[in-house]
Coordinates of C-alpha atoms in Angstrom, one line a residue:
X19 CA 43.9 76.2 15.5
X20 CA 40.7 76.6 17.0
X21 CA 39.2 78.5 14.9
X22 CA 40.3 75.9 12.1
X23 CA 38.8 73.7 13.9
X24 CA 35.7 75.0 14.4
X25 CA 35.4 75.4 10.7
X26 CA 35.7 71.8 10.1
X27 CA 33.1 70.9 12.2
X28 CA 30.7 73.3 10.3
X29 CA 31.8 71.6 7.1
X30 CA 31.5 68.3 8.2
X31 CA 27.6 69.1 9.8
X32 CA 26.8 71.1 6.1
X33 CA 28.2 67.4 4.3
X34 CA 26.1 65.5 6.6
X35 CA 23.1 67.8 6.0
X36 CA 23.6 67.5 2.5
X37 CA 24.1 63.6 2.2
X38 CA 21.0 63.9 4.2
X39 CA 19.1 65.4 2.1
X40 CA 20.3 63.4 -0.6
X41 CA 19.4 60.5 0.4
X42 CA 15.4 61.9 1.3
X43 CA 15.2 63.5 -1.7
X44 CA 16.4 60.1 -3.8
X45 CA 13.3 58.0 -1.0
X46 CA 11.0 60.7 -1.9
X47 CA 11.8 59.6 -5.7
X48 CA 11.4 55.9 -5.1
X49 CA 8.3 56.7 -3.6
X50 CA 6.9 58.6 -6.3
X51 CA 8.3 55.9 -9.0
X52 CA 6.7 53.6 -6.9
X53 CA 3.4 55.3 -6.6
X54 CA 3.4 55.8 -10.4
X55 CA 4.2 52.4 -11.3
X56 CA 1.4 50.7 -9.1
X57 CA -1.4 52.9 -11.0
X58 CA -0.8 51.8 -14.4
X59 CA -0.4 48.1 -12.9
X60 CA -3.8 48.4 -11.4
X61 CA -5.5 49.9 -14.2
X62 CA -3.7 47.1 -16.5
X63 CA -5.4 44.6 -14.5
X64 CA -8.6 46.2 -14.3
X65 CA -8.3 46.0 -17.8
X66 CA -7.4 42.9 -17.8
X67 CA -10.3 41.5 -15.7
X68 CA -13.0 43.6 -17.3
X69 CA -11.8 41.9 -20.4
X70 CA -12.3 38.7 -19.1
X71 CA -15.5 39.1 -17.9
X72 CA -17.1 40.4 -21.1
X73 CA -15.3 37.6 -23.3
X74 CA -17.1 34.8 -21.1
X75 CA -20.7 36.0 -21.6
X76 CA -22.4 33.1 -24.1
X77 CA -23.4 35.7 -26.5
X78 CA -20.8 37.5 -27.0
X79 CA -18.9 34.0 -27.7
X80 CA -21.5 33.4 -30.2
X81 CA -21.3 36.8 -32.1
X82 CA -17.5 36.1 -31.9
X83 CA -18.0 32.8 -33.7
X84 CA -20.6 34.1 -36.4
X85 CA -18.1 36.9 -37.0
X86 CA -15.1 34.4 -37.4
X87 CA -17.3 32.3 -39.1
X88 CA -18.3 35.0 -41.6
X89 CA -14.6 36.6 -42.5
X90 CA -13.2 33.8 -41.9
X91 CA -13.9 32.0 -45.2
X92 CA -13.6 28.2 -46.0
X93 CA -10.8 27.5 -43.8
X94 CA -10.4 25.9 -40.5
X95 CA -11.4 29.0 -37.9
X96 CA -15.2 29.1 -39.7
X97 CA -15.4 25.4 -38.9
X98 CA -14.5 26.1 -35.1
X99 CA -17.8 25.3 -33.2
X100 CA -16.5 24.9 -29.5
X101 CA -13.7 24.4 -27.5
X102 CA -13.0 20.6 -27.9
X103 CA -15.0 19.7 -30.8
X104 CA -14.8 16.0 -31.5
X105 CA -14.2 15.6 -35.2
X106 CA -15.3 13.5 -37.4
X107 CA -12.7 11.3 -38.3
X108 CA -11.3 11.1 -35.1
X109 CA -14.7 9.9 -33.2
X110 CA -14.8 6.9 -36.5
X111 CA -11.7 6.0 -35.2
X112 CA -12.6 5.5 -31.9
X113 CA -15.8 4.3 -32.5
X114 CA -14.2 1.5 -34.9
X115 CA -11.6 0.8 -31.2
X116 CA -14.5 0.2 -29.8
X117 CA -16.2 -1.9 -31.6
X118 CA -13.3 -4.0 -31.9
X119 CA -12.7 -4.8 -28.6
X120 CA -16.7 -5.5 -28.1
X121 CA -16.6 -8.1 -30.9
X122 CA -13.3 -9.7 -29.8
X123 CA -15.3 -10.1 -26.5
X124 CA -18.0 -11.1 -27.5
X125 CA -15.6 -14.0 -29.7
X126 CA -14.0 -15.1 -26.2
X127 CA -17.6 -15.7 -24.7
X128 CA -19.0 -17.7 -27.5
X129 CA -15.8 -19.7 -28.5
X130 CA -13.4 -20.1 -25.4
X131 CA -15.2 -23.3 -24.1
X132 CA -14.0 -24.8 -27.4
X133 CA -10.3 -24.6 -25.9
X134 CA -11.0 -25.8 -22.8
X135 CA -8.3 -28.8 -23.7
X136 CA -5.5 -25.9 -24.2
X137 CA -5.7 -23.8 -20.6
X138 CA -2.8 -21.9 -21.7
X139 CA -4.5 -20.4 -24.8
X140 CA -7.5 -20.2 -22.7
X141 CA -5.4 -18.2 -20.3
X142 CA -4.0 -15.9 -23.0
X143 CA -7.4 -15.4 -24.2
X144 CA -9.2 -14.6 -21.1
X145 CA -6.2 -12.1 -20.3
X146 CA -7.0 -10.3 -23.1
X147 CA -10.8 -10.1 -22.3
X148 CA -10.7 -8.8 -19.2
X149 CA -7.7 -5.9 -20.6
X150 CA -10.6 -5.0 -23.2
X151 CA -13.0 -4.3 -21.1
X152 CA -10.7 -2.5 -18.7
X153 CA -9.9 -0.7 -22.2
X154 CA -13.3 0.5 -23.2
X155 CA -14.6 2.0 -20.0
X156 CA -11.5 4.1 -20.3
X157 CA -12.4 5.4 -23.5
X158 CA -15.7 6.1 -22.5
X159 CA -14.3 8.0 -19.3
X160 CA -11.8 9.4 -21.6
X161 CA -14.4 10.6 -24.1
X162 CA -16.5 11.8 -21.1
X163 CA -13.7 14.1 -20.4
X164 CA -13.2 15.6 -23.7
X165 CA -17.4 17.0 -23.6
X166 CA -18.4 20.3 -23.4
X167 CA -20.9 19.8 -21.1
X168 CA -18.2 18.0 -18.4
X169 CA -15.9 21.2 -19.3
X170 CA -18.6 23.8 -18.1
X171 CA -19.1 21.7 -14.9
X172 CA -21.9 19.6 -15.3
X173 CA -21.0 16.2 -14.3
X174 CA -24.3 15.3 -12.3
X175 CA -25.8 15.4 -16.2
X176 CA -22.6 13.3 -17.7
X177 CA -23.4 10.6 -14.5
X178 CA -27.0 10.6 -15.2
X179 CA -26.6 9.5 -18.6
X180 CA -23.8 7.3 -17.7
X181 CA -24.3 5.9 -14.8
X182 CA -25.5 2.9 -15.8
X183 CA -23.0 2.1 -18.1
X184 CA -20.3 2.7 -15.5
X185 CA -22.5 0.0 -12.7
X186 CA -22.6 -2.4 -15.6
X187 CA -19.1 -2.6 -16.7
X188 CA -17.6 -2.9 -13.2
X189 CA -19.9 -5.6 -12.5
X190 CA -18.9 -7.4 -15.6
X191 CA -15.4 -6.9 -15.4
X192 CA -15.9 -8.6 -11.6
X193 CA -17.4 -11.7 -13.0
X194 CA -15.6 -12.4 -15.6
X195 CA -12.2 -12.1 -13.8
X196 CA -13.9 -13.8 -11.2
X197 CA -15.4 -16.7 -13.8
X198 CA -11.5 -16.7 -15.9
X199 CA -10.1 -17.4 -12.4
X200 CA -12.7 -20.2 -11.3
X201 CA -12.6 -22.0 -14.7
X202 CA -8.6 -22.1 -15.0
X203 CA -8.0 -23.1 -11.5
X204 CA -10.3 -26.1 -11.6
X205 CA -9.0 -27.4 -15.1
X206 CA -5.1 -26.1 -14.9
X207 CA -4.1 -29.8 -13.1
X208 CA -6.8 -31.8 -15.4
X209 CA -7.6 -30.1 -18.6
X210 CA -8.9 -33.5 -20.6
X211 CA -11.9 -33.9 -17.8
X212 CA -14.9 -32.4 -17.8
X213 CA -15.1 -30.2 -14.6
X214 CA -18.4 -27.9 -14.1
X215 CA -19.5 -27.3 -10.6
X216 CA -23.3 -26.1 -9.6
X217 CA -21.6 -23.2 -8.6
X218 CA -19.2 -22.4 -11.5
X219 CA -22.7 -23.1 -13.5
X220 CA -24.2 -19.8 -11.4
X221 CA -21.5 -17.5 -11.9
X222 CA -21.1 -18.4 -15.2
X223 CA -24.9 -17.5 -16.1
X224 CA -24.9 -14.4 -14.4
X225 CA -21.5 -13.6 -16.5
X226 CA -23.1 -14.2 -19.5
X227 CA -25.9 -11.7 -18.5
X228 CA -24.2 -9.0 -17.3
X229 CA -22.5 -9.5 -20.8
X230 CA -25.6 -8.9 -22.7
X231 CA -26.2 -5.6 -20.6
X232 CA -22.9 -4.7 -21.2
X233 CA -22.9 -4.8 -25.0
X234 CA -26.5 -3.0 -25.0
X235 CA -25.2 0.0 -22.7
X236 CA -21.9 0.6 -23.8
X237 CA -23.6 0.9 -27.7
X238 CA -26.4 3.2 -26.5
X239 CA -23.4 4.7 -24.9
X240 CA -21.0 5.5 -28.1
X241 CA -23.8 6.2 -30.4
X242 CA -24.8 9.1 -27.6
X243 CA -21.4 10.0 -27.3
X244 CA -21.7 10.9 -30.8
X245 CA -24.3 13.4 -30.3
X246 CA -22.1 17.1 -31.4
X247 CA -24.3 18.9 -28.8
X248 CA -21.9 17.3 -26.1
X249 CA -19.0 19.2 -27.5
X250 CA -20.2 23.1 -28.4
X251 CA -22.3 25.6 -26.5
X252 CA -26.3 25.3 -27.2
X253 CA -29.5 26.2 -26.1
X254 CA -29.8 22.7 -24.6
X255 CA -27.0 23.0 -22.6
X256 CA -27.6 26.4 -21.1
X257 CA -30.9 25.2 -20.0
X258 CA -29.5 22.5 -18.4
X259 CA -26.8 24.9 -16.0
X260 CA -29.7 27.1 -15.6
X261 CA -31.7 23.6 -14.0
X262 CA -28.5 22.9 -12.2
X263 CA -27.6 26.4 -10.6
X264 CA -31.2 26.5 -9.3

């Protein structure tokens, strides 16, 4: 018996030492799997990064578009000139938005003291005008967005150019809620008298002023928008980040 016993206990020790080394054999496998797996992941992604880096040098972009441009034929990858190049018949449309909303405007400040017997029309009108104006300086902003030039990062340039456009339609779109909501609370009750105060006479010139600025700066404004050296990479452009990073 004790012998028997002694010879379990030797074959229970050589099981342990085997499972033992069974199970360092099958971490020493992990760890090589592992060790194997993170070099071609690193390499992968230096790959990847060196990649990167030689795709976003400007003139290697611009041999990429002369080649695309050369085997590319007539079709639409020659005609690619930029990330977010404004075409042509989408900037008419806009433009033509525009140039609605300006001569609708421009209708309400020339013809709305003919209603002033009908405040409800008036009031309907006015709405309208100040919604328009609120319109446009979001498509400006919206256009604004869409450049090349606020893409790279150059926003101090899109602000220089734009900044007084921006000044000039808040302050217009101030006065003339401000003037809509002065004319319609005086004539609401009495709409068949003549009511025009000294000072609804001031606000009502400067209105008219900064309307005049207005139309002048938001039409520089669209015709510059125009300009397709906003939306591709250029010459100009680089010069102007060079200027900026210094």
């Amino acid at each position: 018996m004790g012998a028997n016993a002694e010879s379990m206990e030797l074959g229970n020790d050589h099981s342990i030492d085997d499972g033992a080394v069974q199970r360092r054999r099958g971490s020493l496998h992990v760890s090589l799997g592992r060790a194997q797996f993170k070099r071609p992941l690193a390499f992968s992604w230096d790959c990847i990064h060196l990649t990167d880096r030689i795709l976003s040098r400007p003139e290697v972009l611009q041999h990429l578009k002369l080649a695309v441009g050369t085997h590319g034929g007539s079709g639409a990858a020659a005609d690619w000139s930029g990330p977010e190049m404004l075409q042509t018949s989408n900037y008419s449309l806009v433009l033509l938005v525009q140039l609605a909303l300006l001569t609708y405007d421009l209708f309400v400040n020339s013809f709305s003291e003919l209603l002033r017997a009908t405040p409800v029309v008036q009031l309907v009108l006015f709405i309208i005008q100040d919604i328009a104006i609120l319109f446009n300086v979001i498509i400006v902003l919206l256009m604004l967005f869409n450049t090349y030039v606020f893409q790279v990062g150059l926003v101090s340039l899109l602000l220089e150019r734009f900044r007084a456009l921006l000044v000039v339609s808040g302050l217009y779109l101030a006065l003339s809620i401000a003037l809509h909501c002065w004319i319609l609370n005086l004539r609401w009750v009495s709409s068949h008298r003549f009511v025009w105060t000294n000072g609804l006479e001031t606000l009502f010139v400067f209105q008219r002023l900064a309307a005049v600025l207005y139309y002048y700066f938001y039409k520089r404004a669209t015709e510059y928008l125009g300009d397709p050296r906003l939306y591709e990479d250029s010459p100009w452009l680089r010069d102007a980040f060079a200027r900026a990073r210094q």
